[in-house]
CSV table of C-alpha atoms and ligand atoms in Angstrom, one decimal:
chain,number,residue,atom,x,y,z
A,160,MET,CA,52.9,-36.4,-31.7
A,161,PRO,CA,51.0,-33.5,-30.4
A,162,THR,CA,50.6,-30.4,-32.1
A,163,SER,CA,51.4,-27.6,-30.5
A,164,LYS,CA,47.5,-26.2,-30.4
A,165,GLN,CA,47.0,-29.6,-28.5
A,166,ILE,CA,49.0,-28.7,-26.1
A,167,GLN,CA,48.3,-25.8,-23.5
A,168,ILE,CA,50.9,-25.8,-20.4
A,169,MET,CA,49.3,-23.6,-17.9
A,170,PRO,CA,51.4,-21.4,-15.7
A,171,THR,CA,51.8,-22.9,-12.0
A,172,VAL,CA,49.7,-21.3,-9.5
A,173,VAL,CA,49.5,-22.4,-5.8
A,174,ASP,CA,46.2,-22.6,-4.6
A,175,PRO,CA,46.2,-23.5,-0.9
A,176,ARG,CA,43.0,-25.6,-1.4
A,177,THR,CA,44.6,-27.9,-4.0
A,178,SER,CA,48.1,-27.8,-3.7
A,179,ILE,CA,50.5,-30.4,-2.5
A,180,VAL,CA,50.7,-31.3,1.4
A,181,PRO,CA,53.7,-33.7,1.4
A,182,THR,CA,53.4,-33.5,5.6
A,183,PRO,CA,50.8,-32.1,7.8
A,184,GLN,CA,53.1,-29.1,8.4
A,185,HIS,CA,52.6,-28.2,4.8
A,186,ALA,CA,48.6,-27.9,5.4
A,187,PRO,CA,47.0,-24.3,5.5
A,188,PHE,CA,46.8,-23.0,9.1
A,189,ARG,CA,43.0,-24.1,9.8
A,190,LYS,CA,43.8,-27.5,8.7
A,191,ARG,CA,46.6,-28.1,11.0
A,192,ILE,CA,44.1,-27.1,13.9
A,193,ALA,CA,41.9,-29.7,12.5
A,194,PHE,CA,44.5,-32.0,12.5
A,195,ALA,CA,45.8,-31.5,16.0
A,196,ILE,CA,42.3,-31.9,17.3
A,197,GLY,CA,41.5,-34.9,15.4
A,198,ARG,CA,44.7,-36.5,16.5
A,199,ILE,CA,43.8,-36.4,20.1
A,200,LEU,CA,40.0,-37.5,19.1
A,201,ALA,CA,41.5,-40.5,17.3
A,202,LEU,CA,43.9,-41.4,20.4
A,203,VAL,CA,41.0,-40.8,22.8
A,204,MET,CA,37.9,-42.7,20.5
A,205,ARG,CA,39.8,-45.5,19.2
A,206,THR,CA,36.5,-47.6,18.5
A,207,ARG,CA,35.3,-44.8,16.3
A,208,ALA,CA,38.6,-44.0,14.8
A,209,ASN,CA,38.8,-47.7,13.5
A,210,ALA,CA,35.2,-47.7,12.4
A,211,ILE,CA,35.9,-44.6,10.2
A,212,GLU,CA,39.3,-45.9,9.0
A,213,SER,CA,37.7,-49.3,7.7
A,214,GLY,CA,34.6,-47.1,6.1
A,215,THR,CA,32.2,-48.7,8.1
A,216,ARG,CA,31.1,-45.4,10.0
A,217,ILE,CA,30.7,-43.1,6.9
A,218,ARG,CA,26.9,-42.3,6.8
A,219,ALA,CA,26.2,-38.9,7.8
A,220,PRO,CA,29.3,-38.1,9.2
A,221,HIS,CA,29.2,-35.6,12.3
A,222,LEU,CA,31.7,-33.0,12.9
A,223,LEU,CA,33.4,-35.3,15.7
A,224,ASP,CA,33.7,-37.8,12.5
A,225,ARG,CA,35.6,-35.6,10.2
A,226,LEU,CA,37.9,-34.4,12.4
A,227,ILE,CA,38.8,-38.1,13.6
A,228,ARG,CA,39.3,-38.7,9.8
A,229,ASN,CA,41.4,-35.5,9.7
A,230,GLY,CA,43.6,-36.9,12.6
A,231,ILE,CA,43.8,-40.2,11.0
A,232,GLN,CA,45.0,-38.8,7.5
A,233,ALA,CA,47.3,-36.6,9.5
A,234,GLN,CA,49.0,-39.5,11.1
A,235,ALA,CA,49.6,-41.1,7.8
A,236,LEU,CA,50.8,-38.1,6.2
A,237,GLN,CA,53.5,-37.6,9.0
A,238,GLU,CA,54.6,-40.9,8.6
A,239,ARG,CA,54.5,-40.5,4.9
A,240,ASP,CA,52.2,-43.5,4.8
A,241,HIS,CA,50.7,-43.5,1.2
A,242,VAL,CA,49.5,-47.3,1.6
A,243,ARG,CA,47.4,-46.3,4.4
A,244,LEU,CA,46.0,-43.0,2.9
A,245,ARG,CA,45.3,-45.3,0.0
A,246,ASP,CA,43.3,-47.7,1.9
A,247,ILE,CA,41.2,-44.6,3.6
A,248,HIS,CA,40.0,-43.7,0.0
A,249,ARG,CA,39.4,-47.0,-1.1
A,250,ASN,CA,37.4,-48.1,1.9
A,251,TYR,CA,35.2,-44.6,1.5
A,252,TRP,CA,34.8,-45.4,-2.1
A,253,SER,CA,33.6,-48.9,-2.0
A,254,LYS,CA,30.5,-47.6,0.2
A,255,GLU,CA,30.1,-44.0,-1.5
A,256,ALA,CA,30.2,-44.0,-5.2
A,257,LEU,CA,26.5,-44.6,-5.5
A,258,LYS,CA,26.0,-41.2,-3.3
A,259,PHE,CA,28.1,-39.4,-5.1
A,260,GLY,CA,26.7,-40.1,-8.3
A,261,SER,CA,23.5,-38.6,-6.8
A,262,ASP,CA,25.1,-35.6,-5.4
A,263,TYR,CA,27.6,-35.0,-8.1
A,264,GLY,CA,25.3,-36.1,-11.4
A,265,PHE,CA,25.5,-32.5,-12.8
A,266,ARG,CA,29.1,-32.8,-13.1
A,267,PHE,CA,28.6,-34.6,-16.9
A,268,GLU,CA,26.6,-32.3,-18.0
A,269,GLU,CA,28.5,-29.2,-16.5
A,270,GLN,CA,32.0,-30.2,-16.8
A,271,PHE,CA,32.2,-33.3,-19.0
A,272,LEU,CA,29.9,-32.3,-21.7
A,273,GLN,CA,31.0,-28.6,-21.7
A,274,PHE,CA,34.6,-28.8,-21.3
A,275,ASP,CA,36.5,-32.1,-21.1
A,276,VAL,CA,34.9,-34.1,-23.9
A,277,GLU,CA,37.4,-32.0,-26.0
A,278,MET,CA,40.1,-34.3,-25.3
A,279,LEU,CA,37.8,-37.7,-26.0
A,280,ARG,CA,37.3,-36.0,-29.4
A,281,VAL,CA,40.9,-36.5,-30.4
A,282,ALA,CA,40.3,-40.2,-29.3
A,283,PHE,CA,37.1,-40.4,-31.4
A,284,LYS,CA,39.2,-39.3,-34.4
A,285,HIS,CA,41.9,-41.5,-33.7
A,286,PHE,CA,40.0,-44.6,-33.9
A,287,ASP,CA,38.0,-43.4,-36.8
A,288,ARG,CA,41.1,-44.7,-38.5
A,289,ASN,CA,42.4,-47.3,-36.0
A,290,ASN,CA,40.9,-50.4,-35.0
A,291,LEU,CA,39.1,-50.6,-31.5
A,292,ASP,CA,37.7,-53.7,-30.0
A,293,SER,CA,36.7,-52.7,-25.8
A,294,VAL,CA,36.5,-49.5,-23.9
A,295,ILE,CA,37.2,-50.0,-20.3
A,296,GLU,CA,36.4,-47.3,-18.0
A,297,LEU,CA,38.2,-47.7,-14.1
A,298,GLY,CA,35.8,-46.0,-11.7
A,299,CYS,CA,32.6,-45.6,-13.8
A,300,GLY,CA,30.8,-44.1,-11.3
A,301,ASN,CA,27.2,-43.4,-12.5
A,302,GLY,CA,28.3,-45.1,-16.6
A,303,LYS,CA,27.0,-41.6,-18.1
A,304,VAL,CA,30.2,-41.0,-19.5
A,305,LEU,CA,30.5,-44.7,-20.6
A,306,GLU,CA,27.3,-44.6,-22.5
A,307,TYR,CA,28.2,-41.2,-24.1
A,308,VAL,CA,31.4,-42.6,-25.5
A,309,SER,CA,29.3,-45.8,-26.2
A,310,GLN,CA,27.3,-43.6,-28.8
A,311,GLN,CA,30.3,-42.2,-30.5
A,312,ILE,CA,32.5,-45.0,-31.4
A,313,ALA,CA,30.4,-47.1,-33.6
A,314,SER,CA,33.0,-49.7,-34.5
A,315,CYS,CA,33.8,-50.6,-31.3
A,316,GLU,CA,31.4,-53.5,-29.3
A,317,GLU,CA,32.4,-53.9,-25.9
A,318,PHE,CA,31.9,-51.4,-23.2
A,319,ILE,CA,32.8,-52.2,-19.5
A,320,GLY,CA,32.7,-49.7,-16.7
A,321,ILE,CA,34.5,-50.9,-13.4
A,322,ASP,CA,33.8,-49.6,-10.3
A,323,ILE,CA,34.7,-50.5,-6.5
A,324,ASP,CA,31.1,-49.7,-5.2
A,325,PRO,CA,28.7,-53.1,-5.3
A,326,ASN,CA,25.8,-50.5,-4.6
A,327,ARG,CA,26.9,-48.2,-7.4
A,328,ILE,CA,27.2,-51.2,-10.1
A,329,ASP,CA,24.2,-52.7,-9.1
A,330,ALA,CA,22.4,-49.6,-9.7
A,331,ASN,CA,24.2,-48.9,-13.0
A,332,LYS,CA,23.1,-52.7,-14.4
A,333,HIS,CA,19.5,-52.1,-13.6
A,334,HIS,CA,19.7,-48.5,-15.1
A,335,TYR,CA,21.4,-49.5,-18.3
A,336,GLU,CA,19.6,-53.0,-19.0
A,337,GLY,CA,19.1,-54.0,-22.7
A,338,GLN,CA,22.1,-51.5,-23.4
A,339,GLN,CA,25.5,-52.6,-24.8
A,340,LEU,CA,27.4,-51.3,-21.7
A,341,GLU,CA,28.4,-54.1,-18.9
A,342,PHE,CA,28.9,-53.2,-15.3
A,343,VAL,CA,31.6,-55.0,-13.2
A,344,THR,CA,32.3,-54.8,-9.4
A,345,GLY,CA,35.9,-54.9,-8.1
A,346,ASN,CA,39.5,-53.1,-7.7
A,347,ALA,CA,39.9,-51.6,-11.2
A,348,LEU,CA,43.9,-52.7,-11.0
A,349,SER,CA,42.9,-56.6,-10.1
A,350,TRP,CA,40.4,-56.5,-12.8
A,351,LEU,CA,43.1,-55.3,-15.7
A,352,GLN,CA,45.5,-58.1,-14.0
A,353,THR,CA,43.5,-61.0,-15.4
A,354,HIS,CA,41.3,-59.4,-18.1
A,355,VAL,CA,43.6,-56.7,-20.3
A,356,LYS,CA,43.9,-57.1,-23.8
A,357,PRO,CA,44.8,-55.6,-26.9
A,358,SER,CA,43.2,-53.3,-28.8
A,359,MET,CA,41.6,-51.7,-25.9
A,360,MET,CA,41.2,-48.3,-24.7
A,361,LEU,CA,41.6,-47.4,-21.0
A,362,MET,CA,39.7,-44.6,-19.3
A,363,THR,CA,38.9,-42.3,-16.4
A,364,ASN,CA,36.9,-39.6,-15.6
A,365,GLY,CA,36.3,-37.1,-13.0
A,366,GLY,CA,39.2,-38.1,-10.9
A,367,VAL,CA,39.7,-41.8,-10.2
A,368,LEU,CA,43.6,-42.7,-10.4
A,369,GLU,CA,44.0,-40.3,-7.8
A,370,TYR,CA,42.9,-43.1,-5.3
A,371,PHE,CA,45.7,-45.5,-6.7
A,372,LEU,CA,49.4,-45.5,-5.2
A,373,HIS,CA,52.2,-44.5,-7.9
A,374,SER,CA,53.3,-48.0,-8.0
A,375,GLU,CA,49.6,-49.1,-9.0
A,376,VAL,CA,49.2,-46.2,-11.7
A,377,ILE,CA,52.6,-47.5,-13.0
A,378,GLU,CA,51.1,-51.0,-13.0
A,379,ILE,CA,48.0,-49.9,-14.9
A,380,PHE,CA,50.0,-48.4,-17.7
A,381,GLU,CA,52.5,-51.4,-18.0
A,382,LEU,CA,49.8,-53.8,-18.1
A,383,ALA,CA,48.2,-51.8,-21.0
A,384,ALA,CA,51.5,-51.0,-22.6
A,385,GLN,CA,52.0,-54.9,-22.5
A,386,GLN,CA,49.3,-55.0,-25.2
A,387,SER,CA,49.6,-54.1,-28.6
A,388,ASN,CA,47.2,-51.3,-29.9
A,389,THR,CA,46.3,-49.8,-26.6
A,390,ALA,CA,45.0,-46.1,-25.8
A,391,ILE,CA,44.4,-44.5,-22.7
A,392,ALA,CA,42.2,-41.4,-21.8
A,393,LEU,CA,42.6,-39.6,-18.8
A,394,ILE,CA,40.6,-36.7,-17.2
A,395,GLU,CA,42.0,-36.5,-13.8
A,396,THR,CA,42.9,-33.7,-11.0
A,397,VAL,CA,46.3,-33.0,-9.8
A,398,GLY,CA,47.9,-30.6,-7.4
A,399,SER,CA,47.7,-27.0,-8.4
A,400,ASP,CA,51.3,-26.6,-7.8
A,401,HIS,CA,52.5,-29.9,-9.3
A,402,ASP,CA,55.1,-29.0,-11.7
A,403,LEU,CA,54.6,-31.3,-14.7
A,404,ASP,CA,57.8,-30.2,-16.1
A,405,LYS,CA,60.1,-31.2,-13.5
A,406,ASP,CA,58.6,-33.1,-10.8
A,407,THR,CA,58.0,-36.8,-11.5
A,408,GLN,CA,57.2,-37.9,-8.1
A,409,THR,CA,53.6,-38.5,-6.9
A,410,HIS,CA,52.1,-36.3,-3.6
A,411,PRO,CA,49.4,-36.3,-1.5
A,412,TYR,CA,47.4,-33.2,-2.4
A,413,GLY,CA,44.2,-30.9,-1.8
A,414,ARG,CA,41.5,-31.3,0.5
A,415,GLU,CA,41.2,-35.0,0.4
A,416,PHE,CA,44.7,-36.2,0.6
A,417,ALA,CA,44.5,-38.0,-2.8
A,418,PHE,CA,47.6,-38.3,-4.9
A,419,SER,CA,48.7,-36.1,-7.4
A,420,HIS,CA,50.6,-38.0,-10.1
A,421,ASN,CA,52.5,-36.7,-12.9
A,422,TYR,CA,50.5,-38.9,-15.4
A,423,LEU,CA,52.7,-37.5,-18.6
A,424,HIS,CA,55.7,-38.5,-17.3
A,425,LEU,CA,54.2,-42.0,-16.2
A,426,LEU,CA,52.8,-42.7,-19.4
A,427,LYS,CA,56.1,-41.7,-21.3
A,428,GLU,CA,57.9,-44.1,-19.2
A,429,ALA,CA,55.5,-46.8,-20.1
A,430,GLY,CA,56.2,-45.9,-23.8
A,431,PHE,CA,52.8,-44.1,-24.5
A,432,LYS,CA,52.9,-41.4,-27.2
A,433,ILE,CA,50.9,-38.5,-25.9
A,434,ARG,CA,48.6,-37.4,-28.3
A,435,HIS,CA,46.6,-34.5,-26.7
A,436,PHE,CA,47.2,-32.8,-23.3
A,437,SER,CA,45.5,-30.0,-21.8
A,438,GLU,CA,44.4,-28.0,-18.5
A,439,ARG,CA,41.5,-26.4,-17.3
A,440,ARG,CA,41.5,-24.6,-14.0
A,441,CYS,CA,38.3,-24.2,-12.0
A,442,GLU,CA,37.3,-21.3,-9.5
A,443,ASN,CA,37.5,-23.5,-6.5
A,444,GLY,CA,41.2,-24.4,-7.1
A,445,ASP,CA,40.6,-27.8,-8.9
A,446,ARG,CA,43.3,-28.3,-11.7
A,447,TRP,CA,42.0,-30.8,-14.3
A,448,VAL,CA,44.5,-32.4,-16.7
A,449,ARG,CA,43.1,-34.3,-19.9
A,450,ILE,CA,45.4,-36.7,-21.8
A,451,PHE,CA,44.8,-39.0,-24.6
A,452,ALA,CA,47.7,-41.3,-25.2
A,453,THR,CA,48.4,-44.4,-27.4
A,454,HIS,CA,51.2,-47.2,-27.6
B,596,LIG,C1,35.2,-39.2,-8.0
B,596,LIG,S1,34.5,-40.4,-8.4
B,596,LIG,C2,34.5,-40.4,-10.2
B,596,LIG,C3,33.2,-41.1,-10.8
B,596,LIG,C4,33.0,-41.0,-12.1
B,596,LIG,N1,34.3,-41.6,-12.7
B,596,LIG,C5,32.2,-39.6,-12.8
B,596,LIG,O1,33.3,-39.3,-13.2
B,596,LIG,O2,31.5,-39.3,-12.1
B,596,LIG,C6,35.6,-42.0,-8.0
B,596,LIG,C7,35.2,-43.1,-8.6
B,596,LIG,O3,36.3,-44.0,-8.4
B,596,LIG,C8,35.8,-45.2,-8.0
B,596,LIG,N2,36.9,-46.0,-7.5
B,596,LIG,C9,37.8,-45.5,-6.6
B,596,LIG,N3,38.9,-46.6,-6.2
B,596,LIG,C10,38.4,-47.5,-7.0
B,596,LIG,C11,39.3,-48.7,-7.5
B,596,LIG,N4,40.0,-48.9,-6.7
B,596,LIG,N5,38.7,-49.3,-8.2
B,596,LIG,C12,37.5,-49.3,-9.2
B,596,LIG,N6,36.9,-48.3,-8.7
B,596,LIG,C13,37.5,-47.2,-8.1
B,596,LIG,C14,34.7,-44.9,-6.9
B,596,LIG,O4,34.2,-45.8,-6.6
B,596,LIG,C15,34.1,-43.6,-7.8
B,596,LIG,O5,32.8,-44.2,-8.6
C-alpha cells in the first residue's frame, strides 16, 4: 500500500483554462463566442469542415480553421458525442505527433526530468525486487522517455514505443537505430489487444490516455490486469476541478476538450494496487497526475 508520504492530494482549484467542460454552455465566455462563430462557419463551409475533422487540413491552420474546429467540437460537446471528440483527436495526432515532438521537445528536460521522474523512481525501485520483461510506452512521441527508462531498468530487455503517427515512428526508428528500443505505428489499444503479456509495464507520459474514451481506458487497464505481474505508470493531465475523491466519471476538459479520467478509480476497479500517487499544478493551469500501480 502507498505510504502517506507518497500521496499528496491537492485542494481542488478551478482554473477556467483547464476545467471540465461538459457542454458548450460551461465554456468560458470567449470560448462560447468562438463556438457560436465556429458552428455557423462549419455549416456554411462544409467541405473545409470535413477536411478539418478528418485531419486532412491541419498544417498551418488559419484562424478560420481554428474557429471551424471549435464549432465542430462544440457540436460534439452539445450532443455529448465523445466518440466524435475522440476521432477528432485521433485524426489530429495521426498527422501531428512529429511536429509536437519538435515544438515541445523541451518538456523532457523541463517537466519530465525535473518533476515527473520522481514517480518512475518508485517504479524503478519496485523492479529492483520484481521481475520485468517489457516496458510498453503508449503514445511514445519522440521516444526520449522510453530511452531514459531503458537506461534505468537494467534487468528488462524489451522496450517498445507505440504511436499513432507513422512519421513520428519513422523518425524514431532512424534516430534510435542500434539501440535496444523498438517503435511501432498504431493505435495503442488495438496493438495491446494482440500483444499484451505477463511481466510488462505499460506507461504514458505527457498526456496520452486523455485522448482515449472512458471505455477504452477501462479496456487497457483490464487487458493489463488479465496478465500476471503487470504494472502501469501514468503521467497524465486531468481537469483542474475534477474531484478525484468523489467523481468517477470521465469529462471533456480544458482547451482542447480531451478527456479527464479518474485514473485512480479506474485502476482500483481493474484490481490494481496504487503504489504512488501525486499531483503537480502549473502556472498555465495544467494539473498533472502521476501514478504507479501494480497488479
Ligand atoms: C501529448 S503527446 C505526448 C507525447 C510523448 N509521450 C511526450 O511526452 O512527449 C500525445 C502522444 O500520444 C499519441 N497518441 C494519441 N492517440 C494515440 C493512439 N490512439 N494510439 C497511439 N498513440 C496515440 C500522439 O500521437 C502523441 O505522440
